[in-house]
Coordinates of C-alpha atoms and ligand atoms in Angstrom, one line a residue:
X1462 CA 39.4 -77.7 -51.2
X1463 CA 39.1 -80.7 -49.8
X1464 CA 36.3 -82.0 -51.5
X1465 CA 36.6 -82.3 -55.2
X1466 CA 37.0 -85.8 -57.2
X1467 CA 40.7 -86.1 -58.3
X1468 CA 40.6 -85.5 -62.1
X1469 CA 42.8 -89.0 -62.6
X1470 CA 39.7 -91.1 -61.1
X1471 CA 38.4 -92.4 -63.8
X1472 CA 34.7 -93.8 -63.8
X1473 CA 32.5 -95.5 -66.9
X1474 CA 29.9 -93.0 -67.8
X1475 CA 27.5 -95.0 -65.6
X1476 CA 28.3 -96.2 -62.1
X1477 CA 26.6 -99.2 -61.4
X1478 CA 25.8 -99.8 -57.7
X1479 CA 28.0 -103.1 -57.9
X1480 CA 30.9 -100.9 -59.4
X1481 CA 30.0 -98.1 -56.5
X1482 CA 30.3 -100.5 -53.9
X1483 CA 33.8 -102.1 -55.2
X1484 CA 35.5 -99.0 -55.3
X1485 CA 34.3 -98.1 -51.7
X1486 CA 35.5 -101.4 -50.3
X1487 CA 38.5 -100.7 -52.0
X1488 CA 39.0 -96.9 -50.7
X1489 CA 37.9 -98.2 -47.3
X1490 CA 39.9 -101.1 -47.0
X1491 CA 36.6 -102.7 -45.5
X1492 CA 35.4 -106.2 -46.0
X1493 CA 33.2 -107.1 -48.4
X1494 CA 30.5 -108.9 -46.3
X1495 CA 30.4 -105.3 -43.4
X1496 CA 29.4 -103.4 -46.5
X1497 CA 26.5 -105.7 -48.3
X1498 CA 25.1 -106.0 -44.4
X1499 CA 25.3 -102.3 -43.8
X1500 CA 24.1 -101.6 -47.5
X1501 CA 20.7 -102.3 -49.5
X1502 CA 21.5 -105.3 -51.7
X1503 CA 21.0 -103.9 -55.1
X1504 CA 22.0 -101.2 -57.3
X1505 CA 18.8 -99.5 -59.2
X1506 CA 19.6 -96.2 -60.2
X1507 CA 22.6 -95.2 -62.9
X1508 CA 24.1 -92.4 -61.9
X1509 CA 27.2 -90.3 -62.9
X1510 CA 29.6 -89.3 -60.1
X1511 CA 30.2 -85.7 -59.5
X1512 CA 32.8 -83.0 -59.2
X1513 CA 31.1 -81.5 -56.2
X1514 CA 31.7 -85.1 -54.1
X1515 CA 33.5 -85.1 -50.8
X1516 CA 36.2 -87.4 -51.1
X1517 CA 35.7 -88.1 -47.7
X1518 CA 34.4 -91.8 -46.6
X1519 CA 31.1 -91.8 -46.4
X1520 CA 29.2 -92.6 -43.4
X1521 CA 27.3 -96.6 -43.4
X1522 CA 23.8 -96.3 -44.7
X1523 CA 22.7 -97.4 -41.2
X1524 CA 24.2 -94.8 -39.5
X1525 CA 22.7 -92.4 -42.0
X1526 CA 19.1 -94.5 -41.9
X1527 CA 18.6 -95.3 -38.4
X1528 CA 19.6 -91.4 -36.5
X1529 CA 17.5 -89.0 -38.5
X1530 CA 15.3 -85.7 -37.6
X1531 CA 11.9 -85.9 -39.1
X1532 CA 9.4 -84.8 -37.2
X1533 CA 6.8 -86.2 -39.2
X1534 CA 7.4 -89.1 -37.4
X1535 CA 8.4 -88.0 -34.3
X1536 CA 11.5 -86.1 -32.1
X1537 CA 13.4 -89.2 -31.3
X1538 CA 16.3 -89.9 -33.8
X1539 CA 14.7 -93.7 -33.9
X1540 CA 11.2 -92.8 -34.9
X1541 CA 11.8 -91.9 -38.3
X1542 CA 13.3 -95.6 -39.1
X1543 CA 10.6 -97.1 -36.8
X1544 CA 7.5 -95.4 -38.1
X1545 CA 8.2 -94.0 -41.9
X1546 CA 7.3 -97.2 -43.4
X1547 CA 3.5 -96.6 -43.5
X1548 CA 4.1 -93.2 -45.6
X1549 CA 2.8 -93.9 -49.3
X1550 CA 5.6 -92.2 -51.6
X1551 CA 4.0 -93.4 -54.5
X1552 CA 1.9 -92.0 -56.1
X1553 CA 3.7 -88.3 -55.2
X1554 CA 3.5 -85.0 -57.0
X1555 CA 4.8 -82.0 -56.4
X1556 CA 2.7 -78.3 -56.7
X1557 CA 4.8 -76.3 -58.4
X1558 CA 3.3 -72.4 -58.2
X1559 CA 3.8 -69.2 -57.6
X1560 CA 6.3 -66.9 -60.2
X1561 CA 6.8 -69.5 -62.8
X1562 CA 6.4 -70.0 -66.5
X1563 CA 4.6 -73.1 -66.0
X1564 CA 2.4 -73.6 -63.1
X1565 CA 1.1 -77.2 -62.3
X1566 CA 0.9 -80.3 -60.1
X1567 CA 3.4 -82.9 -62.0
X1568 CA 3.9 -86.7 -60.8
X1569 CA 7.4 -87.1 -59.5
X1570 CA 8.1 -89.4 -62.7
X1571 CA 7.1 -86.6 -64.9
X1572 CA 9.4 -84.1 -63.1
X1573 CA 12.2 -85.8 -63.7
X1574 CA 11.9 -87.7 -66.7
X1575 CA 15.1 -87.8 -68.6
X1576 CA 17.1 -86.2 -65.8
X1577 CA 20.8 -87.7 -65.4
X1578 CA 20.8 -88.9 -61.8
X1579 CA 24.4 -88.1 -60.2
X1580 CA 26.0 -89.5 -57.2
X1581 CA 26.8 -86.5 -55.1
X1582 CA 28.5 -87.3 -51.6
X1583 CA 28.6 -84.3 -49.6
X1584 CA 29.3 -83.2 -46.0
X1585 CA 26.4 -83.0 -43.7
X1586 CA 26.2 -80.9 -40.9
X1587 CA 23.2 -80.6 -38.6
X1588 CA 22.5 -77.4 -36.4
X1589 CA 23.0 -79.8 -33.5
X1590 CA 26.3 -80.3 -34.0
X1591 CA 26.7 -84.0 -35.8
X1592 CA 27.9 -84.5 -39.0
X1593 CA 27.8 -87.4 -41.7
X1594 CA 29.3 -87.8 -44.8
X1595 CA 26.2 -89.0 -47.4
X1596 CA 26.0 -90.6 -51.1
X1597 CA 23.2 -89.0 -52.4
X1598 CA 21.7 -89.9 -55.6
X1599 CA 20.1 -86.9 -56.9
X1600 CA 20.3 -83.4 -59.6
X1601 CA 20.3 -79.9 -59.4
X1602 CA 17.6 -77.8 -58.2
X1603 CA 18.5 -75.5 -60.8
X1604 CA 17.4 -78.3 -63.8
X1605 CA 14.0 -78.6 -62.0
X1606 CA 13.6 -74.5 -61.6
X1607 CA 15.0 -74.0 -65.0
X1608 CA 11.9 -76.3 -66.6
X1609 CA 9.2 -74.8 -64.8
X1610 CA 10.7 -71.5 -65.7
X1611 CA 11.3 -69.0 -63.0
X1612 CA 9.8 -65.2 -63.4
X1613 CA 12.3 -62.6 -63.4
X1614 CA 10.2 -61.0 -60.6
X1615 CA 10.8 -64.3 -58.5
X1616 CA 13.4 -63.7 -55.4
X1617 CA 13.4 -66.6 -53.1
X1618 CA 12.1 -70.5 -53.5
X1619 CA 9.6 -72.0 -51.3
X1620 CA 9.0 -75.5 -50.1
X1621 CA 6.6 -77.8 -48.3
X1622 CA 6.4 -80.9 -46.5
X1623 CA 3.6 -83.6 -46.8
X1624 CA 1.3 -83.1 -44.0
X1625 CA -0.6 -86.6 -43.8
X1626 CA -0.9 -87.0 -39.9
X1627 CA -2.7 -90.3 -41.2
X1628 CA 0.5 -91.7 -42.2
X1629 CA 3.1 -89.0 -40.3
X1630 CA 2.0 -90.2 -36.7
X1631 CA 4.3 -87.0 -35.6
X1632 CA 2.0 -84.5 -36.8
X1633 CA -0.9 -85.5 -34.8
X1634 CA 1.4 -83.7 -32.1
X1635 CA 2.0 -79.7 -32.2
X1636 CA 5.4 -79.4 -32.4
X1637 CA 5.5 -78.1 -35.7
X1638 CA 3.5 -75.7 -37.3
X1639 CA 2.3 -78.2 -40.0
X1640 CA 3.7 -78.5 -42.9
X1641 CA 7.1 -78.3 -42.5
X1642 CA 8.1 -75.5 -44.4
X1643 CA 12.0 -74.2 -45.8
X1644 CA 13.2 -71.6 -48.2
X1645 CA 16.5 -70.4 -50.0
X1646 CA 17.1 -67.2 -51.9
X1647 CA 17.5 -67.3 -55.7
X1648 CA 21.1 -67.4 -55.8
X1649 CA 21.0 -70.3 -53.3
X1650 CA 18.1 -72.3 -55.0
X1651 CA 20.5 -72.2 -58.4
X1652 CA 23.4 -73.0 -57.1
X1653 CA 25.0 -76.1 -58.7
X1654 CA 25.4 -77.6 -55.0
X1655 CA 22.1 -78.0 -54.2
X1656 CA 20.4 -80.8 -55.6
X1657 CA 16.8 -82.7 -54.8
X1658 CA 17.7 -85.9 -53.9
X1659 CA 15.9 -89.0 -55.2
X1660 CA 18.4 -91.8 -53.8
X1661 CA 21.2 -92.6 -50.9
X1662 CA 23.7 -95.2 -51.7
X1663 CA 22.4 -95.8 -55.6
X1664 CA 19.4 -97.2 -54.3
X1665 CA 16.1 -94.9 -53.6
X1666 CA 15.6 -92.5 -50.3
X1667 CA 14.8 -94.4 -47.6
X1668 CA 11.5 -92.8 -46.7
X1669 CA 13.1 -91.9 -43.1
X1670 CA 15.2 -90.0 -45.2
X1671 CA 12.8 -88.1 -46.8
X1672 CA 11.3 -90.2 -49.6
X1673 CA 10.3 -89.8 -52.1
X1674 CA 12.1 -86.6 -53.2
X1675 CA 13.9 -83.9 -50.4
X1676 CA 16.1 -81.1 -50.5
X1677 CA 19.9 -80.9 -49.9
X1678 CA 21.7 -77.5 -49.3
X1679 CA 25.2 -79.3 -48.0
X1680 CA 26.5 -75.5 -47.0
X1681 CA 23.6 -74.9 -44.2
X1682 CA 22.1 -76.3 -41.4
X1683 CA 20.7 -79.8 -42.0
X1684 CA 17.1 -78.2 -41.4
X1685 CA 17.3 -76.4 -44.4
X1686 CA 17.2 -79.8 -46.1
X1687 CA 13.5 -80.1 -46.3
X1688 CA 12.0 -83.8 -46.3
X1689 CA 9.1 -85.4 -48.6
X1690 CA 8.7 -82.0 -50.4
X1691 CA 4.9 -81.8 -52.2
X1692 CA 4.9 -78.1 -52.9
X1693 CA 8.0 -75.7 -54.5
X1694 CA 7.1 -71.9 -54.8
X1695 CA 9.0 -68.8 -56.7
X1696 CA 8.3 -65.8 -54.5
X1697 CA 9.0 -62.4 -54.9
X1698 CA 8.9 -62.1 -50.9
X1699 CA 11.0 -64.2 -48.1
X1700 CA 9.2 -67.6 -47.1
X1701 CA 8.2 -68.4 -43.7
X1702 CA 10.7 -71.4 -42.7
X1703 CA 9.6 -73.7 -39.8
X1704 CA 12.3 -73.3 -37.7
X1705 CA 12.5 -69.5 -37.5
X1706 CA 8.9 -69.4 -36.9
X1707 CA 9.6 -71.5 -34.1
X1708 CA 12.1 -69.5 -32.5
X1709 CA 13.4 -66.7 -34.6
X1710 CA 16.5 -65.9 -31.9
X1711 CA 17.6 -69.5 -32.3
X1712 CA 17.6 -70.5 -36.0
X1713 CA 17.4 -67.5 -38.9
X1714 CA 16.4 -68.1 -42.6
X1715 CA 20.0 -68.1 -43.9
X1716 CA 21.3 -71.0 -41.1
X1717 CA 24.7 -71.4 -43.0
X1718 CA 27.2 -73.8 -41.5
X1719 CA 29.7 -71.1 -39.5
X1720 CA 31.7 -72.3 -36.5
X1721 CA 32.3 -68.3 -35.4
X1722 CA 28.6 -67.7 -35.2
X1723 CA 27.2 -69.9 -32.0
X1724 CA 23.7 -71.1 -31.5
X1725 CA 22.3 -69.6 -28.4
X1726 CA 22.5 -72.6 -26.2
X1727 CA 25.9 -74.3 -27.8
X1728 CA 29.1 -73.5 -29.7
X1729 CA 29.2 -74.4 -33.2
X1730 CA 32.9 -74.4 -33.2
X1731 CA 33.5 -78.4 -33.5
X1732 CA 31.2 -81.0 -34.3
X1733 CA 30.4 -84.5 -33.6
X1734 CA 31.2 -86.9 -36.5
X1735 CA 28.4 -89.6 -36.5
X1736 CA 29.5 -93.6 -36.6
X1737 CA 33.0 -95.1 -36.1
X1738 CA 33.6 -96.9 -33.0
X1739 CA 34.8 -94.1 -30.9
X1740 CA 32.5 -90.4 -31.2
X1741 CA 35.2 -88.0 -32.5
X1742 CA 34.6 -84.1 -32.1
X1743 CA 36.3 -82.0 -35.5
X1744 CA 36.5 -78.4 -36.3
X1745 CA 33.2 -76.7 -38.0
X1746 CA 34.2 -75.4 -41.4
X1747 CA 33.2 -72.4 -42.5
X1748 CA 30.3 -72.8 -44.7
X1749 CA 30.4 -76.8 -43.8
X1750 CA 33.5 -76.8 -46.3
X1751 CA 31.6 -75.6 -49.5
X1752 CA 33.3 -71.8 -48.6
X1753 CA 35.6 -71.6 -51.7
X1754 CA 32.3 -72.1 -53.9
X1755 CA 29.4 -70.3 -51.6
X1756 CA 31.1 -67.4 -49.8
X1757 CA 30.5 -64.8 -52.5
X1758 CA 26.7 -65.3 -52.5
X1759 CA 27.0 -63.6 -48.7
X1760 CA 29.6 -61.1 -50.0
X1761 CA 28.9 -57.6 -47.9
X1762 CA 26.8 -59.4 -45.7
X1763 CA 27.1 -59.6 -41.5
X1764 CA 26.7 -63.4 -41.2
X1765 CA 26.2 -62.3 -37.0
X1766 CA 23.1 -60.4 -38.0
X1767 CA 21.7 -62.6 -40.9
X1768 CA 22.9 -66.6 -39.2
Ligands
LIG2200 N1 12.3 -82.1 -43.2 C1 11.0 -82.3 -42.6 N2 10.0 -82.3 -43.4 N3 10.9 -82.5 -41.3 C2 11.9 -82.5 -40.4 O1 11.7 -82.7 -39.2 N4 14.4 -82.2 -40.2 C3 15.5 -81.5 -40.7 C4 15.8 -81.9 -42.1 N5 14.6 -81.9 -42.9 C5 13.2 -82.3 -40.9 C6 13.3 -82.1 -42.3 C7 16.7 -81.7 -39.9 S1 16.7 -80.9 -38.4 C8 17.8 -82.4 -40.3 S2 19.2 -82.4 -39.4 C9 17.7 -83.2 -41.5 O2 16.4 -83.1 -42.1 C10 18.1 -84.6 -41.2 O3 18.2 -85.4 -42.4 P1 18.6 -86.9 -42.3 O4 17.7 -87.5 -41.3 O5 18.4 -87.4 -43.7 O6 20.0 -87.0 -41.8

């Protein structure tokens, strides 16, 4: 697999973002003044690097800050980094309900107090055929689900989306049902690849990005990746997801990357890697890479029938 950390890189404990960005100029060869201009200035968040990272290069920040879906803020891939600067992330809490030991609306500081931030940089893959390579700064859902204490009863997770049209000028406009709304199956939500991000590039989520806290499945559909979540719910039943409401025939619940299952209107065969100076088309992986570690949740099952 293409994607693991070679066991002889060595890294302190703590990555500082001055240390991050050395040893990317270093892998990439690239000047030291493109990278400061294409990244924030300053390291804030410690972080530990991760055995789940691509060792791909990842993509700048301002491709991955400035062509974004978030409908919150409109359909253009420009509107989130025009208008998500008016959304308050701060104060933020998050409702967590439904099948769990501990019920409760908890500040976002409170949720994860004490939680080792890691830097994970994963494959992207978007159900509209682009892809990225990101640097997220974030921990496993599993830490957060494991606190609150899922019910035994519980089958699927649930999550939500801010709906402030105040602030999220998209959702004065009906193209969502509003809020925006996602869902994985147990076995999905604890998998060790999925994380709640908190950062991008050691620094905090841009709030185009889905500040202040957002979902990352790196084995689906970027849509699973739900932005500016507010609400996380164990169900025993399978959650509505925006998408699928939408239009059911076009994107199901399960939405894993798979370039022998096509989307009704395009092939997802090959995809178009973001940034660079010339667009270059590569091969879809099954399960966006991530197959040696995923494929034996969908063991038995037709991925044709459930995409
Ligand atoms: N989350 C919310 N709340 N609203 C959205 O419109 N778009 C999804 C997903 N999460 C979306 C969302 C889609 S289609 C994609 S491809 C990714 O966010 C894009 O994430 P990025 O802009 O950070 O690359």
């Amino acid at each position: 697999m293409a994607y693991r950390f070679k066991s002889d890189l060595k890294w302190s404990d703590v990555t500082p973002k001055a240390d991050f960005l050395n040893r990317r100029q270093i892998m990439a060869g690239i000047g030291a003044a493109g990278l400061i201009a294409a990244s924030p200035a300053r390291a804030k968040i410690a972080t530990v690097p991760s055995k789940y990272s691509s060792t791909e290069e990842p993509n700048s920040f301002k491709d991955i800050t400035k062509y974004n879906n978030f409908y919150e803020f409109g359909t253009g891939k420009g509107d989130p980094a025009k208008y998500a600067d008016r959304l308050t992330v701060d104060p933020w809490s998050v409702k967590i309900d439904g099948m769990v030991d501990k019920p409760g609306t908890y500040d976002l500081a409170d949720l994860t107090s004490g939680v080792q931030m890691e830097e994970r940089i994963y494959r992207f893959r978007c159900v509209e055929a682009w892809a990225m390579v990101i640097p997220w700064v974030g921990f496993e859902l599993s830490t957060l689900l494991n606190r609150v204490g899922v019910q035994s009863g519980a089958k699927y997770i649930a999550f939500e989306t801010l709906e402030r049209p105040s602030e999220m000028i998209g959702q004065n406009s009906r193209t969502i049902p509003w809020p925006y709304r996602e869902g994985l199956r147990m076995d999905e939500a604890m998998h060790p690849l999925t994380i709640l991000a908190t950062g991008l590039y050691g620094d905090d989520l841009p709030k185009q990005n889905g500040a202040p806290i957002r979902l990352v499945v790196p084995w689906k559909y970027g849509f699973k990746s739900i932005k500016s979540i507010v609400r996380i719910t164990a169900t025993d039943k399978q959650p509505e997801t925006s998408w699928n409401m939408i239009n059911p025939r076009e994107y199901g619940f399960y939405s894993n990357v798979n370039p022998t299952v096509d989307h009704p209107r395009w092939s997802q065969a090959s995809e178009r890697k973001i940034g660079g100076l010339v667009a270059k088309r590569q091969d879809t992986l099954m399960f966006n890479g991530y197959e040696e570690d995923v494929a034996s949740m969908y063991k038995g099952m037709d991925l044709k029938e459930h995409y």
